[in-house]
Amino acid sequence: MLDDFLVRAALAGVGVALASGVLGCFVVWRRMAYFGDATAQAAILGVALSLAFSLSIFAGALLVSVLMGLLVSSLSGRHYSMDTLLGVLAHAALAFGLVAVSFLPGIRIDLEGYLFGDILSVGRQDLLVIWLGSALVVGLVLFRWSALLTATLSEDLAHASGIQPRREQLVLTFALAVVVAVAIKVVGVLLITAMLIIPAAAARPFSRTPEGMAGLAAVLGVVASLGGLRVAYVLDTPAGPTMVAVAALLFALATAAGRLLRARG
Amino acid sequence: MTVLLEARDLTVRYGGHTALEGVDLQLSPGEIVTVVGPNGSGKSTLLRALIGAVPLAQGRIQPSPDLRIGYVPQKLQVDPTLPLTVDRFLQLPHRVPAAERSRALEEAGVPHLAGRQLVSLSGGQLQRVLLARALRGRPNLLLLDEATQGLDQPGSAAFYRQLEEVRDRSGCAVVMVSHELHVVMSASDRVLCLNGHICCQGEPEAVSSAPEYRALFGSGTGGALALYRHQHDHHHEDGMPHLAHGHGPGRGDREDGGRHDPPPPEPVPAKATVEEETSPFPGESGR
C-alpha cells in the first residue's frame, strides 16, 4: 500500500496536520505566528547546511530551527520589540539560507521543493520521520498541557502555581522546531505557519474548551490536507499551496458559520 | 504569635534599575496589609517577588511550612482566541473537586458564572473569578495586585467588602496593593508605604500623617488617607499642615525626611532618602 506515492503523500499530510493542529492552537493563543515564521525560515539555512555536510535534511532543519527559537527567546524583551526582532531574524535567516544554498558547489537542489514542499516525493523513510516527529510533538504538548495552558494565560499565575513559564516556552519552541523540520517536505518552509495558524483559527468559532479547539484543529488540518491533495491531483496544481488554500477556504466557511451561530444566539 | 511569612532584605533589580531595595516584611496570620506607593515604587514587584515570579538580587523569603498562597494578578489578558470556561479556568493547572469550585465561586460572590466563557466576562466579573481561583484550596495568605484596577468606585467598594467577608470567614491574611493611592480598605491593620524601599508603615491613620507619606502623596491628595469607612474618623487631617498644591515635595523635604521629628508613635520611619529628583511619581519603569 505504501508503494503508492499518493498514499504516502496522504499519510504524510495527515501526520503533519495532527501535530500542527494541536500545536497551532498555542501558536494562536500566544500570538506566536511570527515566531513560527522565524523558526520555519531558519530551516532553509538548515537545509543548506545539511546538503553541505551531507546530513539528513531533517536533522539540519531541526538543529537550526531550535537554535533560532532559542535565539529569539533569549533576545526578546531586550532592546527591540518582539515584532521588530522577529522581522529581522526571520528574514535574515531566509536570506542567509538562500545565499548559503547558492554556495553549494556542484549540487543542484530543488529550492522550490523546500520553499513550497514536495509532498508527492515523500518516501518511506520520510514518512517514518514525519510520524515519529508528529507523535513526539503531540505527546509533548499533551504531557505538558495544563502547565502550557496556565503559562499561556498568565505568567504570574503560572509562577504562583509553581510552574516555570520559561520552561514551558522552551517546550513550545522545541515542538515548533520539530513541526517545522517534519513539515518541510509536505508544505515547505514558507507555508508551515499557515498549517499551524489556519486550522486552529478555523476551529475557534465552534470551540468552548481549549481541548475541543485542539481536537477540532487537528481534524480540520487533516481535512485540508486530504482535500488539498485531492484537488491538487484533479486540477494538477502544486500540492502544498493547494492544501493551504483548502485550509483557508475552511477558515472562511467556519468564520461565516460562526457568525450565523452567534446571530441565532 | 506565629509568622506566616518572613522576608528579609528583599532586593530586586531589572537590568541596572533597582525596583526594590532592602525590604523587610513579616506577615502574621489573619492580618490585612495594604501596600501603597506611587507608580514604579515596586508594589507589584514586591508581590511578584513573594510568589517567586522575579529573581531576588539579594535577601530571602522564609515561608511557614503550612503557607498556602492565593494570588490575584493585576490583570488577566485573555486572548479572544482562547476558549475557556470559568469552571475550566478554576481547574488550571490541577483538577479541583466540583464542591471546592462552587464554594470558591460562592465566596467570591459569583456562583452563577461557572459556565461562562472567560472572554465574555466584564472587568468586575473577571476580577471576582480571579479571586475565586485564588480561593481554591483555602489559602491562608491572599496576595492581590491592584485587584480593583478598571473598576468604578462602587465596583471597587463592593470588591473590598467581598474581600473583608472572605477574610472574616476564613481568617486568611491579605496583602493588597492599592493603586488608588489614597484609598485603603477600612479593615487594614497595617499600611505599608513603598517607594523602592519601605518609607513608613503602621496603622492607616498613623501613616497618613507621617512625613514620609506626605512627601510622596502630599501634593496629590492633600495628604488624606481615605478609608472606605470614611463617613467618620477624619481627625487625621487635623494638626498636620498640608503641603501646598502644585508644589511637589522639594528635594530638601525628602532628603532630610529621615530627620523629621517622627509624629505620634506608630509610624516607623525607615530610611527616607528618595533617589528620584523632582517628581513624586518617578515613572512607570519599576512595575
Coordinates of C-alpha atoms in Angstrom, one line a residue:
Chain A
M1 CA 0.0 0.0 0.0
L2 CA 2.9 2.3 0.9
D3 CA 4.2 1.8 -2.6
D4 CA 1.7 4.2 -4.0
F5 CA 3.1 7.7 -3.9
L6 CA -0.4 9.2 -3.3
V7 CA -0.9 7.0 -0.2
R8 CA 2.4 8.1 1.1
A9 CA 1.5 11.7 0.4
A10 CA -1.8 11.4 2.2
L11 CA -0.2 9.8 5.2
A12 CA 2.4 12.5 5.4
G13 CA -0.2 15.2 5.2
V14 CA -2.2 13.6 7.9
G15 CA 0.8 13.2 10.2
V16 CA 1.8 16.8 9.8
A17 CA -1.8 18.0 10.2
L18 CA -2.3 16.3 13.5
A19 CA 0.8 17.8 15.1
S20 CA 0.4 21.3 13.6
G21 CA -3.3 21.4 14.5
V22 CA -2.6 20.8 18.2
L23 CA 0.5 22.9 18.4
G24 CA -1.1 25.6 16.2
C25 CA -3.6 26.4 19.0
F26 CA -0.8 27.5 21.2
V27 CA 0.7 29.5 18.4
V28 CA -2.6 31.3 18.0
W29 CA -3.3 31.7 21.8
R30 CA 0.1 33.1 22.4
R31 CA 0.3 35.1 19.3
M32 CA 3.4 33.3 18.1
A33 CA 2.6 33.4 14.4
Y34 CA 5.7 35.5 13.5
F35 CA 7.8 33.4 15.9
G36 CA 6.7 30.4 13.8
D37 CA 7.7 32.1 10.6
A38 CA 11.2 32.9 12.0
T39 CA 11.6 29.3 13.1
A40 CA 10.4 28.0 9.7
Q41 CA 12.5 30.3 7.6
A42 CA 15.6 29.4 9.6
A43 CA 15.1 25.9 8.4
I44 CA 16.3 26.9 4.9
L45 CA 19.6 27.6 6.4
G46 CA 19.4 24.2 8.0
V47 CA 18.7 22.6 4.6
A48 CA 21.8 24.3 3.1
L49 CA 24.0 23.1 6.0
S50 CA 22.6 19.6 5.7
L51 CA 23.4 19.5 2.0
A52 CA 26.9 20.9 2.5
F53 CA 27.8 18.4 5.3
S54 CA 25.7 15.5 3.9
L55 CA 23.5 15.4 7.0
S56 CA 19.8 14.4 6.9
I57 CA 17.6 17.4 5.9
F58 CA 15.5 16.7 9.0
A59 CA 18.4 16.9 11.4
G60 CA 19.8 20.1 9.8
A61 CA 16.5 21.8 9.7
L62 CA 15.7 20.7 13.3
L63 CA 19.0 21.9 14.6
V64 CA 18.9 25.4 13.0
S65 CA 15.2 25.8 13.9
V66 CA 15.8 25.0 17.6
L67 CA 18.8 27.4 17.6
M68 CA 16.6 30.1 16.0
G69 CA 13.9 29.6 18.6
L70 CA 16.4 29.8 21.5
L71 CA 17.9 32.9 19.9
V72 CA 14.6 34.6 19.7
S73 CA 13.6 33.6 23.2
S74 CA 16.9 34.9 24.7
L75 CA 16.8 38.2 22.8
S76 CA 13.2 39.0 23.4
G77 CA 12.4 41.9 25.7
R78 CA 15.9 43.4 25.4
H79 CA 16.1 46.4 23.1
Y80 CA 13.7 45.8 20.3
S81 CA 10.1 44.9 20.4
M82 CA 9.3 41.3 19.6
D83 CA 7.8 42.4 16.3
T84 CA 11.0 44.1 15.1
L85 CA 13.2 41.4 16.4
L86 CA 11.3 38.6 14.6
G87 CA 11.1 40.6 11.4
V88 CA 14.9 40.9 11.4
L89 CA 15.6 37.4 12.4
A90 CA 13.1 35.7 10.2
H91 CA 14.1 37.4 7.0
A92 CA 17.8 37.3 7.9
A93 CA 17.5 33.5 8.3
L94 CA 15.8 33.1 5.0
A95 CA 18.2 35.4 3.2
F96 CA 21.3 33.7 4.7
G97 CA 19.8 30.3 3.9
L98 CA 19.2 31.2 0.2
V99 CA 22.7 32.7 0.0
A100 CA 24.2 29.6 1.6
V101 CA 22.4 27.3 -0.8
S102 CA 23.9 29.2 -3.8
F103 CA 27.4 28.5 -2.4
L104 CA 26.9 24.7 -2.6
P105 CA 29.2 23.5 -5.3
G106 CA 28.1 21.1 -7.8
I107 CA 24.7 20.4 -6.1
R108 CA 21.7 21.5 -8.0
I109 CA 18.9 21.5 -5.5
D110 CA 15.3 21.9 -6.0
L111 CA 14.9 25.0 -3.9
E112 CA 11.2 25.3 -4.7
G113 CA 10.7 21.9 -3.2
Y114 CA 12.0 23.2 0.2
L115 CA 10.2 26.5 0.0
F116 CA 6.8 25.1 -1.0
G117 CA 7.0 21.4 -0.2
D118 CA 7.2 18.4 -2.4
I119 CA 4.7 16.0 -0.8
L120 CA 4.5 13.7 -3.8
S121 CA 8.1 12.7 -3.4
V122 CA 7.7 11.6 0.2
G123 CA 9.5 8.3 0.7
R124 CA 9.0 5.6 3.3
Q125 CA 11.9 6.9 5.4
D126 CA 10.4 10.4 5.2
L127 CA 7.1 9.0 6.3
L128 CA 8.7 7.4 9.3
V129 CA 10.4 10.6 10.3
I130 CA 7.2 12.6 9.9
W131 CA 5.1 10.3 12.0
L132 CA 7.7 10.0 14.7
G133 CA 8.1 13.7 14.9
S134 CA 4.4 14.3 15.0
A135 CA 3.9 11.7 17.7
L136 CA 6.7 13.4 19.7
V137 CA 5.1 16.9 19.3
V138 CA 1.5 15.7 20.2
G139 CA 2.8 13.6 23.1
L140 CA 4.9 16.5 24.4
V141 CA 2.1 19.0 24.2
L142 CA -0.5 16.6 25.8
F143 CA 2.0 15.8 28.6
R144 CA 2.6 19.5 29.4
W145 CA -1.0 20.5 28.6
S146 CA -2.1 22.1 31.9
A147 CA 1.2 23.8 32.5
L148 CA 1.3 25.2 29.0
L149 CA -2.2 26.4 29.2
T150 CA -1.6 28.1 32.6
A151 CA 1.6 29.8 31.4
T152 CA -0.3 30.9 28.3
L153 CA -3.0 32.6 30.4
S154 CA -0.6 34.5 32.7
E155 CA 3.0 34.1 33.6
D156 CA 2.3 35.3 37.1
L157 CA -0.5 32.9 37.7
A158 CA 1.9 30.1 36.5
H159 CA 4.6 31.2 38.9
A160 CA 2.1 31.3 41.7
S161 CA 1.1 27.7 40.8
G162 CA 4.8 26.6 40.8
I163 CA 5.1 26.5 37.0
Q164 CA 8.1 28.0 35.3
P165 CA 6.7 29.9 32.2
R166 CA 10.2 30.0 30.8
R167 CA 10.4 26.2 30.7
E168 CA 7.0 25.9 29.0
Q169 CA 8.2 28.5 26.4
L170 CA 11.1 26.2 25.7
V171 CA 8.8 23.2 25.3
L172 CA 6.8 25.1 22.7
T173 CA 10.0 26.4 21.0
F174 CA 11.3 22.8 20.6
A175 CA 7.9 21.4 19.5
L176 CA 7.7 24.2 16.9
A177 CA 11.1 23.3 15.5
V178 CA 10.1 19.6 15.2
V179 CA 7.0 20.5 13.4
V180 CA 9.0 22.7 11.0
A181 CA 11.5 20.0 10.4
V182 CA 8.9 17.4 9.6
A183 CA 6.7 19.7 7.6
I184 CA 9.3 20.9 5.1
K185 CA 8.7 18.1 2.8
V186 CA 4.9 18.5 3.0
V187 CA 4.2 22.2 2.7
G188 CA 7.6 23.8 2.6
V189 CA 9.1 26.4 4.9
L190 CA 7.1 29.4 3.6
L191 CA 3.7 27.8 4.3
I192 CA 4.3 25.9 7.5
T193 CA 3.0 28.7 9.6
A194 CA -0.2 28.6 7.6
M195 CA -0.8 25.0 8.6
L196 CA -0.2 26.0 12.2
I197 CA -2.5 29.0 12.3
I198 CA -5.3 28.4 9.8
P199 CA -6.8 25.1 11.2
A200 CA -6.6 26.4 14.7
A201 CA -8.3 29.7 13.8
A202 CA -11.0 27.8 11.8
A203 CA -11.7 25.7 14.9
R204 CA -12.2 28.6 17.2
P205 CA -15.8 29.5 16.5
F206 CA -17.0 26.0 17.3
S207 CA -15.0 25.5 20.5
R208 CA -15.9 26.0 24.1
T209 CA -12.8 24.4 25.6
P210 CA -9.1 24.5 24.8
E211 CA -9.1 20.7 24.4
G212 CA -12.0 20.9 22.0
M213 CA -10.3 23.5 19.9
A214 CA -7.1 21.5 19.6
G215 CA -9.0 18.4 18.6
L216 CA -11.1 20.2 16.0
A217 CA -8.0 22.0 14.7
A218 CA -6.3 18.6 14.1
V219 CA -9.4 17.3 12.3
L220 CA -9.7 20.4 10.1
G221 CA -6.0 20.1 9.3
V222 CA -6.5 16.5 8.2
V223 CA -9.5 17.5 6.1
A224 CA -7.4 20.3 4.5
S225 CA -4.5 18.0 3.8
L226 CA -6.5 15.2 2.2
G227 CA -8.9 17.7 0.4
G228 CA -5.9 19.7 -0.8
L229 CA -4.2 16.6 -2.1
R230 CA -7.3 15.5 -3.9
V231 CA -7.8 19.0 -5.5
A232 CA -4.2 19.1 -6.5
Y233 CA -4.5 15.8 -8.2
V234 CA -7.6 16.7 -10.1
L235 CA -6.5 20.2 -11.1
D236 CA -2.8 19.4 -11.4
T237 CA -1.8 22.2 -9.0
P238 CA 1.2 22.2 -6.6
A239 CA 0.1 20.1 -3.5
G240 CA 1.4 22.2 -0.6
P241 CA -0.1 25.5 -1.6
T242 CA -3.3 23.7 -2.6
M243 CA -3.6 22.2 0.9
V244 CA -3.1 25.7 2.4
A245 CA -5.7 27.1 0.0
V246 CA -8.3 24.5 1.1
A247 CA -7.5 25.2 4.8
A248 CA -8.1 28.9 4.1
L249 CA -11.5 28.1 2.5
L250 CA -12.4 26.1 5.6
F251 CA -11.4 29.1 7.7
A252 CA -13.7 31.3 5.7
L253 CA -16.6 28.9 6.0
A254 CA -16.0 28.4 9.7
T255 CA -15.9 32.2 10.3
A256 CA -19.2 32.7 8.4
A257 CA -20.8 29.8 10.2
G258 CA -19.6 31.1 13.5
R259 CA -21.3 34.5 12.7
L260 CA -24.5 32.7 11.9
L261 CA -24.4 30.7 15.0
R262 CA -23.9 33.7 17.2
A263 CA -26.6 35.7 15.4
R264 CA -29.1 33.0 16.2
G265 CA -27.9 33.1 19.8
Chain B
M1 CA 2.2 34.7 67.5
T2 CA 3.2 32.5 64.6
V3 CA 4.6 34.1 61.5
L4 CA 3.1 33.3 58.1
L5 CA 5.9 34.6 56.0
E6 CA 9.1 36.5 56.7
A7 CA 11.0 38.4 54.1
R8 CA 14.4 39.9 54.8
D9 CA 16.3 42.5 52.8
L10 CA 14.4 41.8 49.6
T11 CA 16.2 43.4 46.7
V12 CA 15.1 43.2 43.1
R13 CA 16.9 44.6 40.1
Y14 CA 15.7 44.8 36.5
G15 CA 18.7 45.3 34.4
G16 CA 20.5 48.2 36.0
H17 CA 17.4 49.5 37.7
T18 CA 16.7 48.7 41.3
A19 CA 13.0 48.2 41.7
L20 CA 13.0 47.1 45.3
E21 CA 15.7 47.5 47.9
G22 CA 16.2 46.1 51.4
V23 CA 12.6 45.4 52.1
D24 CA 11.8 43.6 55.4
L25 CA 8.4 42.2 55.8
Q26 CA 6.7 40.0 58.3
L27 CA 3.2 38.7 57.8
S28 CA 1.1 37.3 60.6
P29 CA -2.0 35.1 60.2
G30 CA -5.2 37.0 59.5
E31 CA -3.8 40.5 59.2
I32 CA -4.7 42.8 56.3
V33 CA -1.8 44.8 54.9
T34 CA -2.3 47.4 52.3
V35 CA 0.7 48.5 50.2
V36 CA 0.6 52.0 48.8
G37 CA 3.1 53.9 46.8
P38 CA 3.5 55.9 43.6
N39 CA 3.9 54.3 40.1
G40 CA 7.1 52.5 39.8
S41 CA 7.6 52.2 43.5
G42 CA 7.9 48.5 43.4
K43 CA 4.5 47.5 44.8
S44 CA 3.8 44.8 42.1
T45 CA 7.4 43.8 42.2
L46 CA 7.0 43.1 45.9
L47 CA 4.1 40.8 45.4
R48 CA 5.7 39.1 42.4
A49 CA 8.8 38.5 44.5
L50 CA 6.7 36.9 47.2
I51 CA 5.3 34.4 44.6
G52 CA 8.7 33.7 43.1
A53 CA 8.0 35.3 39.8
V54 CA 11.0 37.6 39.9
P55 CA 14.5 36.6 40.9
L56 CA 15.9 38.2 44.1
A57 CA 19.2 40.1 43.7
Q58 CA 19.5 39.9 47.5
G59 CA 17.6 38.8 50.6
R60 CA 15.5 35.8 51.3
I61 CA 11.9 34.8 51.9
Q62 CA 11.0 32.3 54.6
P63 CA 7.5 30.9 54.3
S64 CA 6.0 29.0 57.2
P65 CA 5.6 25.3 56.3
D66 CA 1.8 25.5 56.0
L67 CA 1.8 28.6 53.9
R68 CA -0.8 28.4 51.1
I69 CA -0.8 31.5 48.8
G70 CA -3.7 32.6 46.7
Y71 CA -2.6 35.2 44.1
V72 CA -4.8 37.6 42.3
P73 CA -2.9 39.2 39.5
Q74 CA -3.2 42.8 38.4
K75 CA -5.0 41.9 35.2
L76 CA -5.7 38.9 33.1
Q77 CA -5.4 39.5 29.4
V78 CA -7.4 36.6 27.9
D79 CA -6.7 36.3 24.2
P80 CA -10.1 36.2 22.5
T81 CA -9.0 33.1 20.5
L82 CA -8.7 31.1 23.7
P83 CA -12.0 29.3 24.6
L84 CA -12.1 28.7 28.3
T85 CA -15.0 28.5 30.7
V86 CA -14.7 29.8 34.2
D87 CA -15.1 26.3 35.5
R88 CA -12.2 25.0 33.5
F89 CA -10.1 28.1 34.5
L90 CA -10.6 27.2 38.1
Q91 CA -9.0 23.8 37.3
L92 CA -5.8 25.1 35.9
P93 CA -3.3 23.7 36.4
H94 CA -4.8 21.0 38.5
R95 CA -8.1 19.4 38.9
V96 CA -10.2 20.7 41.7
P97 CA -13.3 18.9 43.0
A98 CA -16.6 20.4 41.9
A99 CA -17.7 21.2 45.5
E100 CA -14.5 23.2 46.1
R101 CA -15.0 25.1 42.8
S102 CA -18.5 26.1 43.6
R103 CA -17.5 27.1 47.2
A104 CA -14.8 29.3 45.8
L105 CA -17.1 30.9 43.3
E106 CA -19.7 31.4 46.1
E107 CA -17.2 33.0 48.4
A108 CA -16.1 35.4 45.6
G109 CA -19.7 36.3 45.1
V110 CA -20.1 34.9 41.6
P111 CA -21.7 31.5 42.0
H112 CA -23.6 31.8 38.7
L113 CA -20.6 32.3 36.4
A114 CA -19.3 28.8 36.3
G115 CA -20.4 28.0 32.8
R116 CA -19.4 31.4 31.2
Q117 CA -16.5 31.9 28.8
L118 CA -13.7 34.0 30.4
V119 CA -13.6 36.4 27.4
S120 CA -17.3 37.2 27.8
L121 CA -16.9 38.5 31.4
S122 CA -16.9 42.1 32.4
G123 CA -14.0 43.6 34.3
G124 CA -15.6 43.3 37.6
Q125 CA -16.7 39.7 37.0
L126 CA -13.3 38.7 35.8
Q127 CA -11.7 40.1 39.0
R128 CA -14.1 38.1 41.1
V129 CA -13.4 34.9 39.1
L130 CA -9.7 35.6 39.7
L131 CA -10.4 36.0 43.4
A132 CA -12.4 32.7 43.3
R133 CA -9.4 31.0 41.6
A134 CA -7.1 32.3 44.4
L135 CA -9.5 31.0 47.0
R136 CA -9.3 27.4 45.8
G137 CA -7.6 25.2 48.3
R138 CA -8.3 27.6 51.2
P139 CA -5.2 29.8 51.2
N140 CA -4.0 31.4 54.4
L141 CA -2.4 34.2 52.5
L142 CA -4.1 36.2 49.8
L143 CA -2.0 38.4 47.6
L144 CA -3.9 40.9 45.5
D145 CA -2.1 43.1 43.0
E146 CA -4.2 46.2 42.2
A147 CA -7.2 43.9 42.1
T148 CA -9.7 46.8 41.6
Q149 CA -8.0 48.2 38.6
G150 CA -10.5 49.2 36.0
L151 CA -13.4 49.0 38.4
D152 CA -15.5 52.1 39.1
Q153 CA -16.0 53.4 42.6
P154 CA -19.0 51.3 43.6
G155 CA -17.3 48.3 41.9
S156 CA -14.2 48.6 44.0
A157 CA -16.1 49.3 47.1
A158 CA -18.1 46.1 46.6
F159 CA -14.9 44.1 45.8
Y160 CA -13.3 45.3 49.1
R161 CA -16.4 44.4 51.0
Q162 CA -16.3 40.9 49.5
L163 CA -12.7 40.6 50.4
E164 CA -13.4 41.6 54.0
E165 CA -16.1 39.0 54.2
V166 CA -13.7 36.4 52.9
R167 CA -11.1 37.4 55.5
D168 CA -13.7 37.4 58.3
R169 CA -14.9 33.9 57.3
S170 CA -11.6 32.2 56.5
G171 CA -9.2 34.1 58.6
C172 CA -6.7 34.3 55.9
A173 CA -4.1 37.1 55.8
V174 CA -4.4 39.6 53.0
V175 CA -1.7 41.7 51.3
M176 CA -3.1 44.0 48.8
V177 CA -1.5 46.6 46.5
S178 CA -3.7 49.6 46.1
H179 CA -3.4 51.8 43.0
E180 CA -5.9 54.2 44.4
L181 CA -3.1 55.8 46.2
H182 CA -5.1 57.2 49.0
V183 CA -7.8 54.6 49.3
V184 CA -7.3 51.9 51.7
M185 CA -9.6 49.2 52.9
S186 CA -11.1 50.1 56.2
A187 CA -10.1 46.8 57.7
S188 CA -6.4 47.3 57.0
D189 CA -4.4 46.5 60.1
R190 CA -1.3 48.0 58.6
V191 CA -0.4 50.3 55.7
L192 CA 2.9 49.9 54.1
C193 CA 4.1 52.9 52.2
L194 CA 6.6 51.9 49.5
N195 CA 8.9 53.8 47.2
G196 CA 11.6 51.3 46.3
H197 CA 12.1 50.8 50.0
I198 CA 9.6 50.9 52.8
C199 CA 9.1 54.6 53.6
C200 CA 7.0 54.1 56.6
Q201 CA 4.4 51.7 57.9
G202 CA 1.9 51.5 60.6
E203 CA -1.8 51.8 61.2
P204 CA -3.6 53.7 58.5
E205 CA -4.2 56.9 60.5
A206 CA -0.7 57.0 61.7
V207 CA 0.8 56.5 58.2
S208 CA -1.3 59.2 56.7
S209 CA 0.2 61.7 59.0
A210 CA 3.8 60.5 58.6
P211 CA 6.0 63.0 56.8
E212 CA 7.4 60.3 54.5
Y213 CA 3.9 59.5 53.4
R214 CA 3.2 63.2 53.0
A215 CA 6.3 63.6 50.9
L216 CA 5.1 61.0 48.5
F217 CA 1.4 61.8 48.3
G218 CA 1.0 65.1 49.9
S219 CA 0.6 67.2 46.8
G220 CA -1.8 64.8 45.0
T221 CA -4.3 64.0 47.7
G222 CA -3.9 66.7 50.3
G223 CA -2.3 64.1 52.4
A224 CA -5.5 62.4 53.3
L225 CA -5.7 58.7 53.5
A226 CA -9.3 58.0 52.7
L227 CA -10.7 54.9 54.2
Y228 CA -13.8 53.1 53.0
R229 CA -15.4 53.8 56.3
H230 CA -14.6 57.4 55.7
Q231 CA -18.0 58.8 56.9
H232 CA -16.4 59.3 60.3
D233 CA -12.9 59.4 61.6
H234 CA -11.5 62.3 59.7
H235 CA -9.5 63.6 62.6
H236 CA -6.3 62.6 61.0
E237 CA -6.4 65.6 58.8
D238 CA -6.2 67.8 61.8
G239 CA -3.0 69.2 63.1
M240 CA -0.8 68.4 60.2
P241 CA -0.1 71.2 57.7
H242 CA -0.9 70.3 54.2
L243 CA 1.7 70.7 51.6
A244 CA 0.8 73.4 49.1
H245 CA -0.8 72.2 45.9
G246 CA 1.3 72.2 42.8
H247 CA 4.4 72.2 45.0
G248 CA 5.8 68.8 44.8
P249 CA 7.8 67.8 47.8
G250 CA 11.1 69.6 47.2
R251 CA 14.3 67.8 47.2
G252 CA 15.2 69.2 50.6
D253 CA 12.0 68.0 52.1
R254 CA 12.8 64.5 51.3
E255 CA 16.5 64.4 51.8
D256 CA 16.0 65.3 55.4
G257 CA 13.0 63.1 55.6
G258 CA 14.8 60.8 58.0
R259 CA 15.4 63.7 60.4
H260 CA 11.8 64.8 60.7
D261 CA 10.6 64.5 64.2
P262 CA 8.6 61.4 63.9
P263 CA 4.9 62.3 64.6
P264 CA 2.9 60.2 67.1
P265 CA 4.3 56.8 67.9
E266 CA 3.0 54.2 65.4
P267 CA 4.6 55.0 62.1
V268 CA 8.1 53.6 61.8
P269 CA 10.1 55.9 59.5
A270 CA 12.5 53.9 57.6
K271 CA 15.4 55.3 55.5
A272 CA 13.5 58.1 53.9
T273 CA 16.0 59.1 51.2
V274 CA 14.3 59.0 47.9
E275 CA 16.5 58.9 45.0
E276 CA 14.2 60.4 42.3
E277 CA 14.8 64.0 41.6
T278 CA 11.8 66.2 41.2
S279 CA 8.6 64.3 40.6
P280 CA 6.9 62.3 43.3
F281 CA 5.8 59.9 40.6
P282 CA 9.1 58.5 39.3
G283 CA 7.8 57.0 36.1
E284 CA 6.4 53.6 35.2
S285 CA 9.6 51.7 34.9
G286 CA 9.6 49.7 38.1
R287 CA 6.4 47.9 37.6

